[in-house]
PDB file of C-alpha atoms in Angstrom:
ATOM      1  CA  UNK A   1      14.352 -23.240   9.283  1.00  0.00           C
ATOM      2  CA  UNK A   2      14.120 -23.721   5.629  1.00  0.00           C
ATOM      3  CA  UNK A   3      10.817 -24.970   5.076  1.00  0.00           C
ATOM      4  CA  UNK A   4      10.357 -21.267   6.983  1.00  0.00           C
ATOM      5  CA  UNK A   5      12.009 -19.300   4.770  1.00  0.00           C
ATOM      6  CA  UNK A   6      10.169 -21.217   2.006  1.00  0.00           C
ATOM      7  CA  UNK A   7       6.364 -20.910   3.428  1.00  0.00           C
ATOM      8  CA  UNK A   8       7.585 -17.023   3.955  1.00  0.00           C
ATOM      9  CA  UNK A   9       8.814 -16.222   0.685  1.00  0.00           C
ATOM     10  CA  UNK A  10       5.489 -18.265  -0.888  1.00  0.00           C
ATOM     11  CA  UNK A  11       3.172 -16.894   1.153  1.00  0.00           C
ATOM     12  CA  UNK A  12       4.881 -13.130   0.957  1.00  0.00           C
ATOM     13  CA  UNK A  13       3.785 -11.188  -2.109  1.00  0.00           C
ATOM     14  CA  UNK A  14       5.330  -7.413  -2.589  1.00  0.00           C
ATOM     15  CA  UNK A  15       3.188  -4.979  -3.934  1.00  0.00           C
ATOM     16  CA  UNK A  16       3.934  -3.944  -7.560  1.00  0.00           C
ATOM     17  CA  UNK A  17       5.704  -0.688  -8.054  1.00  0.00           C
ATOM     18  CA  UNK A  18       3.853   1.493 -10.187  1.00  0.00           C
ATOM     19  CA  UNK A  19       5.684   4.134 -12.910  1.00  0.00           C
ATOM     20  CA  UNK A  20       5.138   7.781 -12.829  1.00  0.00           C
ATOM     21  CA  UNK A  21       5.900   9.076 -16.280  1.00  0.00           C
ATOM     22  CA  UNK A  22       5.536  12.009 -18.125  1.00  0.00           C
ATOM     23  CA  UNK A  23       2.032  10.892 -19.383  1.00  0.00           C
ATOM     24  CA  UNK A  24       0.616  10.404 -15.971  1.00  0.00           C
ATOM     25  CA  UNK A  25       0.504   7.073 -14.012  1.00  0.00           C
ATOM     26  CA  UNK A  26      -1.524   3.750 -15.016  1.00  0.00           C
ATOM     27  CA  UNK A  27      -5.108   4.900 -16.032  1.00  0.00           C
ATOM     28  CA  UNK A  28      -4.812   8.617 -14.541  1.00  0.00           C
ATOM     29  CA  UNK A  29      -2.817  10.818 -17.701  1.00  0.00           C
ATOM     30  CA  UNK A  30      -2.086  13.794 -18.005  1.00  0.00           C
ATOM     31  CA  UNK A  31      -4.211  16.257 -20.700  1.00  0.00           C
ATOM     32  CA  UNK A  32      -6.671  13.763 -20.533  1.00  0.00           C
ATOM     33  CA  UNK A  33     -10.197  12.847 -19.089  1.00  0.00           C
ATOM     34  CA  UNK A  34     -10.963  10.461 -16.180  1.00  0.00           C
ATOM     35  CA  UNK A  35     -14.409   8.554 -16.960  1.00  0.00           C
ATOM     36  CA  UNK A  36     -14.229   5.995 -14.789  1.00  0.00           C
ATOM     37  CA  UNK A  37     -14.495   6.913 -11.322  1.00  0.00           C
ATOM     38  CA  UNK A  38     -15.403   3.024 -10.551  1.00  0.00           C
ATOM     39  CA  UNK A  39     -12.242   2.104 -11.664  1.00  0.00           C
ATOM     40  CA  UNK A  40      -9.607   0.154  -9.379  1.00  0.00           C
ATOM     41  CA  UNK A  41      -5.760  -0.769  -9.639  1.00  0.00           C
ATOM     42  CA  UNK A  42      -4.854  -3.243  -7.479  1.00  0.00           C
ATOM     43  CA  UNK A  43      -1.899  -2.045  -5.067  1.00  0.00           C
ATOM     44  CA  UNK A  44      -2.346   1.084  -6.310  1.00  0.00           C
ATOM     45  CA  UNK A  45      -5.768   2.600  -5.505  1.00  0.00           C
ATOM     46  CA  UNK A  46      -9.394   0.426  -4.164  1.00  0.00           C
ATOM     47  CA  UNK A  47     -11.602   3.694  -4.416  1.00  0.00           C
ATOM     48  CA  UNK A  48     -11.785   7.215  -6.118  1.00  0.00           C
ATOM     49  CA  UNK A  49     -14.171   9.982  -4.669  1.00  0.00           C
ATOM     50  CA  UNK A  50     -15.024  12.731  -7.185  1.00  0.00           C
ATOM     51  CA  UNK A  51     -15.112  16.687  -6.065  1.00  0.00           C
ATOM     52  CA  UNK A  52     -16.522  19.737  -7.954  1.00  0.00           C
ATOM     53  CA  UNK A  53     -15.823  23.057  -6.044  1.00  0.00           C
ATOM     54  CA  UNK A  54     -15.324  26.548  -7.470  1.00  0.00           C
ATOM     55  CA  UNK A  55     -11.821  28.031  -8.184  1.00  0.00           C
ATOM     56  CA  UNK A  56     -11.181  30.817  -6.102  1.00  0.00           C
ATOM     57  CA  UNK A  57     -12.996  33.786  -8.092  1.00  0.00           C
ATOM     58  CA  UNK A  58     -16.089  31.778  -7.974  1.00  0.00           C
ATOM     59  CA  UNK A  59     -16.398  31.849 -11.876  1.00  0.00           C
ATOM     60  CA  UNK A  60     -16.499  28.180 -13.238  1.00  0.00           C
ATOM     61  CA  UNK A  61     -15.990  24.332 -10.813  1.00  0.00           C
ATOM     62  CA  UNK A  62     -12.900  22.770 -10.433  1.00  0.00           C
ATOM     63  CA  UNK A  63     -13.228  18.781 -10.653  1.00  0.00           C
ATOM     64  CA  UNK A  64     -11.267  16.646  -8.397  1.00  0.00           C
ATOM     65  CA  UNK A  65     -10.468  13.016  -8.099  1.00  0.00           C
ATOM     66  CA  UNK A  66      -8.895  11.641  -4.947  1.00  0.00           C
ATOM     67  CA  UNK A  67      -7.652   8.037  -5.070  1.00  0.00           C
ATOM     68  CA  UNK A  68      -7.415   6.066  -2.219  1.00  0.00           C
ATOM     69  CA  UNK A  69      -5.828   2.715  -1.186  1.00  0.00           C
ATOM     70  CA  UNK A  70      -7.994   2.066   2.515  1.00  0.00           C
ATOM     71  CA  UNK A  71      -7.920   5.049   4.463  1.00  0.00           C
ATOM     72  CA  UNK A  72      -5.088   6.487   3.012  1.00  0.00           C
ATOM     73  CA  UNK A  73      -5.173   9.809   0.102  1.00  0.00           C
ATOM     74  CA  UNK A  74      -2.189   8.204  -2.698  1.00  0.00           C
ATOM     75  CA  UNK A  75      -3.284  10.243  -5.840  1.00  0.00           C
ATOM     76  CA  UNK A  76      -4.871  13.479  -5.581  1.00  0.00           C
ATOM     77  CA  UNK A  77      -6.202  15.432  -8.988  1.00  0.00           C
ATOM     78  CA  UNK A  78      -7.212  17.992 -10.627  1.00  0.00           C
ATOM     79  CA  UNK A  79      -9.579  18.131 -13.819  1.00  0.00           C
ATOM     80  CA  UNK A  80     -11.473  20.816 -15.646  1.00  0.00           C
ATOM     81  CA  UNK A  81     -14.882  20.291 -15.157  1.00  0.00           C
ATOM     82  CA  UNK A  82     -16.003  21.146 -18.333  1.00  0.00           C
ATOM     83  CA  UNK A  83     -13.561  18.744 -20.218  1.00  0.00           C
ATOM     84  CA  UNK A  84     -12.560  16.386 -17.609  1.00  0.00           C
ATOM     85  CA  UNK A  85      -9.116  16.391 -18.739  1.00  0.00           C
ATOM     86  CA  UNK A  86      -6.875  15.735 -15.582  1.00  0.00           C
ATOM     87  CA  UNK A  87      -4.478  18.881 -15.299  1.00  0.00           C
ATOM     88  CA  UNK A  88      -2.903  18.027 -11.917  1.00  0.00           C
ATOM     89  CA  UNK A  89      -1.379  15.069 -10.503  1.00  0.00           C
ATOM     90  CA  UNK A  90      -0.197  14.650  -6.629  1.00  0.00           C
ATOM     91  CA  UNK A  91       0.897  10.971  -5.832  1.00  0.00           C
ATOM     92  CA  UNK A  92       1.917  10.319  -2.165  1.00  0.00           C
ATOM     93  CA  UNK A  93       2.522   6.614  -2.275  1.00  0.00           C
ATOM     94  CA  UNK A  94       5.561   4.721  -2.062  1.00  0.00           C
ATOM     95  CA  UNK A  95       4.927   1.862  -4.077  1.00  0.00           C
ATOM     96  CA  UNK A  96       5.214   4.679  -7.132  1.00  0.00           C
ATOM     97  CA  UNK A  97       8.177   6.064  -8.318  1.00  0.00           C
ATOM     98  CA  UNK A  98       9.413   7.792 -11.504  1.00  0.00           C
ATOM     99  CA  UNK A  99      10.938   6.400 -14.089  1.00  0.00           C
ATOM    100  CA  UNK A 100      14.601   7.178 -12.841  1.00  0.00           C
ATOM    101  CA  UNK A 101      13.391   5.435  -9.294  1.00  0.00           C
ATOM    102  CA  UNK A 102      13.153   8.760  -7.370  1.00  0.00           C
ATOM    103  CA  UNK A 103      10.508   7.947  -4.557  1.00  0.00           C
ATOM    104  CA  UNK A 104       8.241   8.964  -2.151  1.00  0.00           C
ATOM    105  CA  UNK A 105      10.255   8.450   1.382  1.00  0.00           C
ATOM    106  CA  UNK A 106      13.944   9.026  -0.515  1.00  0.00           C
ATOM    107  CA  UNK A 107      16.274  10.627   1.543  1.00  0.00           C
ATOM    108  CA  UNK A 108      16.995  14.231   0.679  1.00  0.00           C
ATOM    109  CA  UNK A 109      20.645  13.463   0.936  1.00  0.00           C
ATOM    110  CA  UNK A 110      20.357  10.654  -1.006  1.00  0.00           C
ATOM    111  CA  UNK A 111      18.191  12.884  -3.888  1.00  0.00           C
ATOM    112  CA  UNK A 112      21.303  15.129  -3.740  1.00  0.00           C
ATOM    113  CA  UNK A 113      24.624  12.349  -4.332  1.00  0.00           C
ATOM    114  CA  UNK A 114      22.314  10.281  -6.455  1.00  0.00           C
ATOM    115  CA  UNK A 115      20.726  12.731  -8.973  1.00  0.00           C
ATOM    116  CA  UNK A 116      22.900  15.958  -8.414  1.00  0.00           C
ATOM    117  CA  UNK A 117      19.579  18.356  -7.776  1.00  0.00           C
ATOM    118  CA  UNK A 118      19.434  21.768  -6.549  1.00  0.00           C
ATOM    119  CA  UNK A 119      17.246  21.958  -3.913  1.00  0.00           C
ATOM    120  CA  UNK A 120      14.892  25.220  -2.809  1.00  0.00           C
ATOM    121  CA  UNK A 121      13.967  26.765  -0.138  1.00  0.00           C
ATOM    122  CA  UNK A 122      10.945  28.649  -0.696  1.00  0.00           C
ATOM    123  CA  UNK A 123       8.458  31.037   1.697  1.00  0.00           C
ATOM    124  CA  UNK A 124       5.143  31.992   1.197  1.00  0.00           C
ATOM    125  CA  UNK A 125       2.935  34.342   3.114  1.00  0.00           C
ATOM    126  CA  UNK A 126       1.273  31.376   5.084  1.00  0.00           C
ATOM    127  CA  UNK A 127       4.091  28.668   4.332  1.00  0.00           C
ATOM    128  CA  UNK A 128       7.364  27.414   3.647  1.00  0.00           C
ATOM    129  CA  UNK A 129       8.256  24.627   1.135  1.00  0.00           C
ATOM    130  CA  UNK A 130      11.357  22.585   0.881  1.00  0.00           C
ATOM    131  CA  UNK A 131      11.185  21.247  -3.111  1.00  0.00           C
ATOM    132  CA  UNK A 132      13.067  20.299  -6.088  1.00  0.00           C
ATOM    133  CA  UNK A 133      11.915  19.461  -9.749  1.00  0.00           C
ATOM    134  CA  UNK A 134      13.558  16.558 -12.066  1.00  0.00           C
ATOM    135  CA  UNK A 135      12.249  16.181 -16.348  1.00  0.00           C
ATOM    136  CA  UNK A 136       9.303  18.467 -15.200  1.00  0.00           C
ATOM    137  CA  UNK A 137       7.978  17.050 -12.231  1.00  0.00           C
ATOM    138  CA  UNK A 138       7.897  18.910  -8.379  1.00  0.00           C
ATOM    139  CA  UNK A 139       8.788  17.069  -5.576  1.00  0.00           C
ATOM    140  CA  UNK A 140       8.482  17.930  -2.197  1.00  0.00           C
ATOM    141  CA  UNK A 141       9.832  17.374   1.184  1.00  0.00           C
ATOM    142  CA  UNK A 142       8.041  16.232   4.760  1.00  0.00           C
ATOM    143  CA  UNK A 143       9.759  18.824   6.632  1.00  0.00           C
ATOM    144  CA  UNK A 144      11.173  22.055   6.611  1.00  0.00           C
ATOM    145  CA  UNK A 145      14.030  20.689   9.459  1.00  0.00           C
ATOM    146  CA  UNK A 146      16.869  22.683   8.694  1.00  0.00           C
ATOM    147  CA  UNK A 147      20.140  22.688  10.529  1.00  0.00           C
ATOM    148  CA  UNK A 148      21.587  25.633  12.208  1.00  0.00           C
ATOM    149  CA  UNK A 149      23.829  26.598   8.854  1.00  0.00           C
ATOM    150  CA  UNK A 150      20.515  26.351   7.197  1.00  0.00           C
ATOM    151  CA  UNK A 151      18.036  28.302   9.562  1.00  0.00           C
ATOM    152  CA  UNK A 152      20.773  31.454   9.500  1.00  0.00           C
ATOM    153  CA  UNK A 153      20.542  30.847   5.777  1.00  0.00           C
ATOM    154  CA  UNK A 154      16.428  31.708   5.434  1.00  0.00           C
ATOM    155  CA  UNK A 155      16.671  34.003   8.771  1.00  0.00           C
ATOM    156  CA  UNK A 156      15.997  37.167   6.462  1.00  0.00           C
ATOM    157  CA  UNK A 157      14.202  36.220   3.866  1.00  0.00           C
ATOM    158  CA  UNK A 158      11.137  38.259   2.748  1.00  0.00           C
ATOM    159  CA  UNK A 159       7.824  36.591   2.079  1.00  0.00           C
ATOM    160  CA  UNK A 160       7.719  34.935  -1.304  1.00  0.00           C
ATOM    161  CA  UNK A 161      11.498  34.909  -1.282  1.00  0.00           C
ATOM    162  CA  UNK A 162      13.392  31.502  -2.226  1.00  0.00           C
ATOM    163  CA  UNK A 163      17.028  30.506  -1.415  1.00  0.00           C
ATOM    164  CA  UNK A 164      19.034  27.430  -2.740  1.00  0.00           C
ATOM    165  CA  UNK A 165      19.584  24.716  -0.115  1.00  0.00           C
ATOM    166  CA  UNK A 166      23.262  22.648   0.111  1.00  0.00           C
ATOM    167  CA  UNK A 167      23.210  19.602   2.096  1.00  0.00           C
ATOM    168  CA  UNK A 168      24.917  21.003   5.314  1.00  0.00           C
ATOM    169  CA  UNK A 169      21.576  23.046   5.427  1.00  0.00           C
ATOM    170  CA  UNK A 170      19.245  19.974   5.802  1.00  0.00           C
ATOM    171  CA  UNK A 171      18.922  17.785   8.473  1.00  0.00           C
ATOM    172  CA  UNK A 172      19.130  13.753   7.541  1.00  0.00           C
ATOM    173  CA  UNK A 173      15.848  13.010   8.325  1.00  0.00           C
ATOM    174  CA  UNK A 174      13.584  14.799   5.255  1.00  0.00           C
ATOM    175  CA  UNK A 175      12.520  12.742   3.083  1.00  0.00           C
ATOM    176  CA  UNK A 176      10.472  13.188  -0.610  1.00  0.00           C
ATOM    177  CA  UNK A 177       6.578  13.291   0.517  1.00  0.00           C
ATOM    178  CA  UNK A 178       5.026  14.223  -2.454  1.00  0.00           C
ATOM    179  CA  UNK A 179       5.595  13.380  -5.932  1.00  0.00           C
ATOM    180  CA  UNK A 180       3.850  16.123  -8.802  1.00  0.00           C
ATOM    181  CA  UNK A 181       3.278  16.238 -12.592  1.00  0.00           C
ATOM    182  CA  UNK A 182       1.126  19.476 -14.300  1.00  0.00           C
ATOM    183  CA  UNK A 183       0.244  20.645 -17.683  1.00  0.00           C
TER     184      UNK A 183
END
């Protein structure tokens, strides 16, 4: 049984967690421009498509990199074209984490007791969104599962009206899904 545990723990490597800071996370920072669209960090990212499409007036492109480790979408950006300075960054991975160790797939509840966050309730014409923020980054929740309390809570709300959330208003299961940094 031991020389099992041995050949597992040899043979067993975790992926390295990766930092989220302020500046923007391993070769993708904030404010500045991505030039290397060849580049690859291992555990992190194996490919990086590139995307020009105009905003929504139609008056200049907006660039995009999406970073992907397989099939999956982890880091998804936004650049100006012109400048190529990243302006947006969306990571949904959970071998990232900021620098207090807030996560992607962190219990809500657990956000809550551990950090002390206020968390928000907000609806849109087309959607609701279940978010937070923490030293100037968004996160955001997989689901919108609220308990009873919770539901009565955001019955009458108008559209682009927000509401604060306590934990008797969320179910246990949402978790963080998205982690976000902008200029």
């Amino acid at each position: 049984m031991q020389g099992e545990q041995e050949k597992y723990s040899k043979t067993h490597v975790q992926p390295k967690s990766f930092v989220f800071t302020e500046k923007g996370l391993e070769n993708i920072e904030i404010g500045k421009p991505f030039l290397d669209s060849t580049a690859v960090v291992e555990n992190l990212y194996d490919r990086v498509e590139v995307k020009r499409e105009f905003d929504e007036i139609g008056l200049y492109y907006r660039l995009y990199y999406n970073f992907y480790l397989g099939d999956s979408l982890v880091i998804y950006t936004e650049a100006d074209d012109a400048t190529k300075k990243i302006q947006f960054i969306s990571v949904r991975s959970d071998n990232v984490e900021l620098e207090n160790g807030i996560r992607q797939g962190m219990s809500i509840h657990d956000l809550i007791e551990k950090y002390n966050l206020t968390i928000e309730y907000s609806k849109g014409e087309e959607n609701t969104m279940i978010s937070t923020s923490w030293n100037g980054f968004s996160i955001y929740f997989t689901s919108d599962q609220l308990t009873e309390k919770g539901q009565r809570k955001i019955a009458n709300l108008d559209d682009y009206g927000s509401t604060t959330l306590m934990t008797d208003d969320l179910n246990e299961n949402i978790t963080i899904s998205v982690l976000v940094r902008q200029i």
